[in-house]
CSV table of C-alpha atoms in Angstrom, one decimal:
chain,number,residue,atom,x,y,z
G,133,MET,CA,143.3,28.1,37.0
G,134,ASP,CA,145.0,28.2,33.5
G,135,ILE,CA,142.9,27.2,30.3
G,136,TRP,CA,144.5,27.4,26.9
G,137,LEU,CA,142.4,27.2,23.8
G,138,LEU,CA,144.6,28.7,21.2
G,139,GLY,CA,146.4,25.3,20.2
G,140,PRO,CA,145.7,22.1,22.0
G,141,LEU,CA,143.2,22.3,24.9
G,142,THR,CA,144.9,22.5,28.2
G,143,ALA,CA,143.0,23.2,31.4
G,144,GLU,CA,144.7,23.1,34.8
G,145,VAL,CA,143.7,23.8,38.3
G,146,ARG,CA,146.6,23.9,40.9
G,147,GLY,CA,148.8,22.5,38.4
G,148,ARG,CA,146.4,19.3,37.7
G,149,SER,CA,144.9,18.8,34.6
G,150,ILE,CA,141.3,18.6,34.6
G,151,VAL,CA,140.9,17.8,30.6
G,152,PRO,CA,138.6,14.8,30.2
G,153,THR,CA,139.9,12.1,28.2
G,154,ALA,CA,136.7,11.4,26.6
G,155,ALA,CA,135.9,13.4,23.3
G,156,LYS,CA,132.4,14.8,24.4
G,157,PRO,CA,133.2,16.0,27.7
G,158,ARG,CA,136.4,17.8,26.0
G,159,GLN,CA,133.9,19.5,23.8
G,160,ILE,CA,131.8,20.7,26.6
G,161,LEU,CA,134.8,22.0,28.4
G,162,ALA,CA,136.1,23.7,25.5
G,163,LEU,CA,132.8,25.5,24.6
G,164,LEU,CA,132.3,26.6,28.4
G,165,ALA,CA,135.9,28.0,28.5
G,166,ILE,CA,135.7,29.8,25.1
G,167,HIS,CA,132.6,31.6,26.7
G,168,ALA,CA,133.9,31.9,30.2
G,169,ASN,CA,131.8,34.0,32.7
G,170,ARG,CA,128.8,33.8,30.2
G,171,VAL,CA,125.9,31.6,30.4
G,172,LEU,CA,125.8,28.9,27.8
G,173,PRO,CA,122.0,27.8,27.2
G,174,VAL,CA,121.6,23.8,27.5
G,175,GLY,CA,120.4,23.8,23.7
G,176,THR,CA,123.5,25.3,22.7
G,177,LEU,CA,125.6,22.7,24.5
G,178,MET,CA,123.4,19.8,23.1
G,179,GLU,CA,123.9,21.3,19.7
G,180,GLU,CA,127.6,21.3,19.9
G,181,ILE,CA,127.6,17.6,20.7
G,182,TRP,CA,124.7,16.0,18.7
G,183,GLY,CA,123.9,18.9,16.0
G,184,SER,CA,120.3,19.4,15.1
G,185,GLU,CA,118.8,15.9,16.1
G,186,PRO,CA,119.9,15.2,19.7
G,187,PRO,CA,118.8,11.8,21.0
G,188,GLN,CA,116.1,11.5,23.7
G,189,SER,CA,118.7,10.9,26.4
G,190,ALA,CA,120.8,14.0,25.3
G,191,LEU,CA,119.7,15.9,28.4
G,192,ALA,CA,120.6,13.3,31.0
G,193,THR,CA,123.7,12.5,29.1
G,194,LEU,CA,124.8,16.3,29.2
G,195,HIS,CA,124.2,16.3,32.9
G,196,THR,CA,126.3,13.3,33.3
G,197,TYR,CA,129.3,15.3,31.3
G,198,ILE,CA,128.8,18.2,33.6
G,199,LEU,CA,129.1,15.9,36.6
G,200,GLN,CA,132.3,14.5,35.3
G,201,LEU,CA,133.7,18.0,34.9
G,202,ARG,CA,132.7,18.9,38.3
G,203,ARG,CA,134.4,15.7,39.7
G,204,GLN,CA,137.5,16.8,37.9
G,205,LEU,CA,137.4,20.0,39.4
G,206,THR,CA,136.9,18.6,42.9
G,207,ALA,CA,139.7,16.2,42.6
G,208,ALA,CA,142.1,19.2,41.4
G,209,TYR,CA,141.0,21.7,44.0
G,210,GLY,CA,141.1,19.1,47.0
G,211,ALA,CA,139.4,19.0,50.3
G,212,ASP,CA,140.9,22.1,51.7
G,213,ALA,CA,139.7,24.6,48.9
G,214,ASP,CA,137.7,27.5,49.7
G,215,VAL,CA,135.9,26.9,46.2
G,216,SER,CA,133.9,24.2,45.1
G,217,ALA,CA,133.2,22.6,41.7
G,218,LYS,CA,129.8,24.1,41.7
G,219,ASP,CA,131.3,27.7,42.1
G,220,VAL,CA,133.3,27.2,38.8
G,221,LEU,CA,131.1,25.4,36.7
G,222,VAL,CA,127.6,27.1,37.8
G,223,THR,CA,124.2,26.0,37.2
G,224,GLN,CA,122.1,29.0,35.7
G,225,TYR,CA,118.6,29.2,34.7
G,226,GLY,CA,118.4,27.2,31.3
G,227,GLY,CA,122.2,26.7,31.1
G,228,TYR,CA,125.6,26.6,32.7
G,229,CYS,CA,128.5,29.0,33.1
G,230,TRP,CA,132.2,28.5,33.6
G,231,GLN,CA,133.3,31.1,36.0
G,232,ALA,CA,136.9,31.9,35.7
G,233,PRO,CA,139.3,34.8,37.0
G,234,THR,CA,140.1,37.6,34.3
G,235,ASP,CA,143.4,36.2,33.1
G,236,ALA,CA,142.7,32.6,33.5
G,237,VAL,CA,141.6,31.9,29.7
G,238,ASP,CA,143.9,32.9,26.7
G,239,VAL,CA,141.1,33.7,24.3
G,240,PRO,CA,140.0,36.7,26.5
G,241,ARG,CA,143.8,37.7,27.0
G,242,TYR,CA,144.2,37.5,23.3
G,243,GLU,CA,141.3,39.6,22.6
G,244,ARG,CA,142.1,42.4,25.1
G,245,LEU,CA,145.6,42.7,23.6
G,246,VAL,CA,144.0,42.9,20.1
G,247,ALA,CA,141.9,45.6,21.2
G,248,ALA,CA,144.7,47.5,22.8
G,249,GLY,CA,146.7,47.2,19.7
G,250,ARG,CA,143.7,48.6,17.5
G,251,VAL,CA,143.7,51.5,19.9
G,252,ALA,CA,147.3,52.2,19.7
G,253,THR,CA,147.1,51.8,15.9
G,254,GLY,CA,144.2,54.5,15.8
G,255,GLU,CA,146.5,56.9,17.9
G,256,ASP,CA,149.3,56.2,15.6
G,257,ARG,CA,151.4,54.7,18.2
G,258,GLN,CA,153.1,51.9,15.8
G,259,GLU,CA,155.4,50.7,18.2
G,260,ARG,CA,152.9,50.1,21.0
G,261,ALA,CA,150.6,48.6,18.4
G,262,SER,CA,153.3,45.9,17.1
G,263,ALA,CA,154.1,45.1,20.7
G,264,TYR,CA,150.5,44.4,21.7
G,265,PHE,CA,149.8,42.6,18.2
G,266,ARG,CA,153.2,40.3,18.7
G,267,GLU,CA,152.1,39.7,22.4
G,268,ALA,CA,148.6,38.5,21.3
G,269,LEU,CA,150.0,36.4,18.5
G,270,ALA,CA,152.5,34.7,20.8
G,271,LEU,CA,149.5,33.2,22.9
G,272,TRP,CA,148.8,30.8,20.0
G,273,ARG,CA,150.4,27.5,20.3
G,274,GLY,CA,148.9,25.9,17.0
G,275,SER,CA,145.6,25.9,15.4
G,276,ALA,CA,142.8,26.6,17.9
G,277,LEU,CA,141.4,23.5,19.7
G,278,VAL,CA,143.5,21.3,17.4
G,279,ASP,CA,142.9,18.1,19.4
G,280,VAL,CA,139.4,18.6,20.3
G,281,ARG,CA,136.5,17.2,18.3
G,282,ILE,CA,134.6,20.1,16.7
G,283,GLY,CA,130.9,20.3,16.4
G,284,PRO,CA,128.8,23.0,14.7
G,285,VAL,CA,128.8,25.7,17.5
G,286,LEU,CA,132.7,25.3,18.0
G,287,SER,CA,133.4,25.2,14.5
G,288,ILE,CA,132.1,28.6,14.3
G,289,GLU,CA,134.3,30.0,17.1
G,290,VAL,CA,137.1,28.2,15.8
G,291,ALA,CA,136.8,30.0,12.4
G,292,ARG,CA,136.2,33.2,14.0
G,293,LEU,CA,139.6,33.2,15.9
G,294,GLU,CA,141.6,31.8,13.1
G,295,GLU,CA,140.2,34.5,10.9
G,296,SER,CA,141.1,37.1,13.6
G,297,ARG,CA,144.7,35.6,13.9
G,298,LEU,CA,145.4,36.3,10.3
G,299,GLY,CA,143.9,39.7,10.6
G,300,VAL,CA,146.0,40.7,13.6
G,301,LEU,CA,149.0,39.3,11.7
G,302,GLU,CA,148.3,41.6,9.2
G,303,ARG,CA,147.9,44.5,11.3
G,304,CYS,CA,151.1,43.8,13.2
G,305,LEU,CA,153.1,43.5,9.8
G,306,GLU,CA,151.5,47.0,8.9
G,307,ALA,CA,152.7,48.6,11.9
G,308,ASP,CA,156.1,47.1,11.6
G,309,LEU,CA,156.3,48.3,8.0
G,310,ARG,CA,155.4,51.8,9.1
G,311,LEU,CA,158.5,51.5,11.8
G,312,GLY,CA,161.0,50.8,8.7
G,313,ARG,CA,161.4,47.0,9.8
G,314,HIS,CA,161.0,45.7,6.1
G,315,ALA,CA,164.3,44.3,6.1
G,316,GLU,CA,163.5,42.2,9.6
G,317,LEU,CA,160.2,41.1,8.1
G,318,LEU,CA,161.3,39.8,4.6
G,319,THR,CA,161.7,36.3,5.8
G,320,GLU,CA,158.3,36.0,7.6
G,321,LEU,CA,156.5,37.6,4.7
G,322,ILE,CA,157.9,35.3,1.9
G,323,GLU,CA,157.0,32.4,4.3
G,324,LEU,CA,153.5,33.9,4.8
G,325,THR,CA,152.8,34.3,1.0
G,326,GLY,CA,153.6,30.6,0.6
G,327,ARG,CA,151.5,29.6,3.2
G,328,HIS,CA,148.5,31.9,2.1
G,329,PRO,CA,149.1,31.9,-1.9
G,330,LEU,CA,145.9,33.9,-2.5
G,331,HIS,CA,145.8,36.3,0.2
G,332,GLU,CA,146.3,39.8,-1.7
G,333,GLY,CA,147.1,41.5,1.6
G,334,LEU,CA,150.2,39.8,2.6
G,335,HIS,CA,151.4,39.9,-1.1
G,336,ALA,CA,151.2,43.6,-1.1
G,337,GLN,CA,153.0,43.9,2.1
G,338,CYS,CA,155.9,41.4,0.9
G,339,MET,CA,156.0,43.5,-2.2
G,340,THR,CA,156.5,46.6,-0.1
G,341,ALA,CA,159.1,45.1,1.9
G,342,LEU,CA,161.0,43.8,-0.9
G,343,TYR,CA,160.9,47.0,-2.7
G,344,ARG,CA,162.0,49.0,0.3
G,345,ALA,CA,164.8,46.2,0.6
G,346,GLY,CA,166.2,47.0,-3.1
G,347,ARG,CA,164.9,43.9,-4.5
G,348,SER,CA,162.0,45.3,-6.9
G,349,TRP,CA,162.5,42.5,-9.4
G,350,GLN,CA,161.4,40.1,-6.5
G,351,ALA,CA,158.5,42.4,-5.6
G,352,LEU,CA,157.2,42.1,-9.2
G,353,ASP,CA,157.9,38.3,-9.2
G,354,VAL,CA,155.8,38.1,-6.0
G,355,TYR,CA,152.9,40.0,-8.1
G,356,GLN,CA,153.2,37.7,-10.9
G,357,ARG,CA,152.9,34.5,-8.9
G,358,LEU,CA,149.7,35.7,-7.2
G,359,ARG,CA,148.4,36.9,-10.7
G,360,ARG,CA,148.8,33.4,-12.1
G,361,ARG,CA,147.3,31.6,-9.0
G,362,LEU,CA,144.4,33.8,-9.0
G,363,ALA,CA,143.8,33.2,-12.8
G,364,GLU,CA,144.3,29.5,-12.6
G,365,GLU,CA,142.6,28.8,-9.4
G,366,LEU,CA,139.6,31.3,-9.3
G,367,GLY,CA,139.5,32.7,-12.8
G,368,LEU,CA,140.5,36.1,-11.1
G,369,SER,CA,142.6,38.9,-11.7
G,370,PRO,CA,144.6,40.8,-8.8
G,371,SER,CA,142.5,43.8,-7.4
G,372,PRO,CA,142.9,47.3,-8.6
G,373,ARG,CA,144.7,48.2,-5.5
G,374,LEU,CA,147.3,45.4,-6.0
G,375,GLN,CA,147.6,46.4,-9.7
G,376,ARG,CA,148.2,50.0,-8.6
G,377,LEU,CA,150.9,48.8,-6.2
G,378,GLN,CA,152.6,46.7,-9.3
G,379,GLN,CA,152.6,49.9,-11.4
G,380,ALA,CA,154.1,52.0,-8.4
G,381,VAL,CA,157.2,49.4,-8.2
G,382,LEU,CA,157.5,49.3,-12.2
G,383,SER,CA,157.8,53.1,-12.0
G,384,ALA,CA,160.0,53.2,-8.9
G,385,GLU,CA,157.5,55.9,-7.4
G,386,PRO,CA,159.6,57.9,-4.9
G,387,TRP,CA,156.9,57.8,-2.1
G,388,LEU,CA,157.1,54.0,-1.9
G,389,ASP,CA,160.0,54.5,0.1
G,390,VAL,CA,158.2,57.2,2.6
G,391,PRO,CA,159.4,56.5,6.2
G,392,GLY,CA,156.2,55.7,8.3
G,393,CYS,CA,154.1,54.3,5.5
G,394,GLY,CA,153.0,50.8,5.5
G,395,GLU,CA,151.2,48.9,2.6
G,396,ASP,CA,147.7,50.5,3.6
G,397,ALA,CA,149.1,53.8,3.8
G,398,LEU,CA,150.7,53.4,0.3
G,399,LEU,CA,147.6,52.1,-1.4
G,400,ASP,CA,145.5,54.7,0.1
G,401,ARG,CA,148.1,57.4,-1.2
G,402,MET,CA,147.8,55.8,-4.7
G,403,ILE,CA,143.9,55.9,-4.7
G,404,GLY,CA,144.2,59.7,-3.5
């Protein structure tokens, strides 16, 4: 079994797709898979499909969707399988549970890699941290569940995953900056600041990398573009931390080039 949620929904058993073509059963599969090996209450499944006002026929219709998914599983496993559809899509008291092997679903794999990266960061093993974070990010094939209609429950999960993705990217870039990889990061950081024009953390990392590459004037230009956007779109100024980074670049503070320091460490040093 292989299920991918970090991008278009893909689910295969023995190399055969089990993804329904109808929108609502696809939602049910996505929600069950994203919570693999955990019981989802019937009420949660109904809320995802129909919101806060399900029709009177909702329970019967949900049972029909579950039956459709089990038929897909049965066809994929074949008559000679040691496992049945009800062993995978299990009926539990008050709900259903999608039983999946440890590495069958990409979201738990992603979360385990992120956790390992955070541990490596805490132990100051930046090389390992970067490797874990890059491996986690490589699991993404586009926006999460990009081809699935999203209801109120899945929308929370998708928002959580997308926010996590951006945070992991920041952590990965921080580890790489600490490893002195500023030259290799420049293209990626310039692209990211274009895609996230109001994200201060990415702009600070881009400024750091540009300064270390001997392009301090471009680092200051990155700051000014962010300052203008914040003022025009939100009526805000850059944070005090980012303003201190700008002043450090203007003053060519020697510790900006300290090996092993990333953007977080530099800003912490300024505060100290």
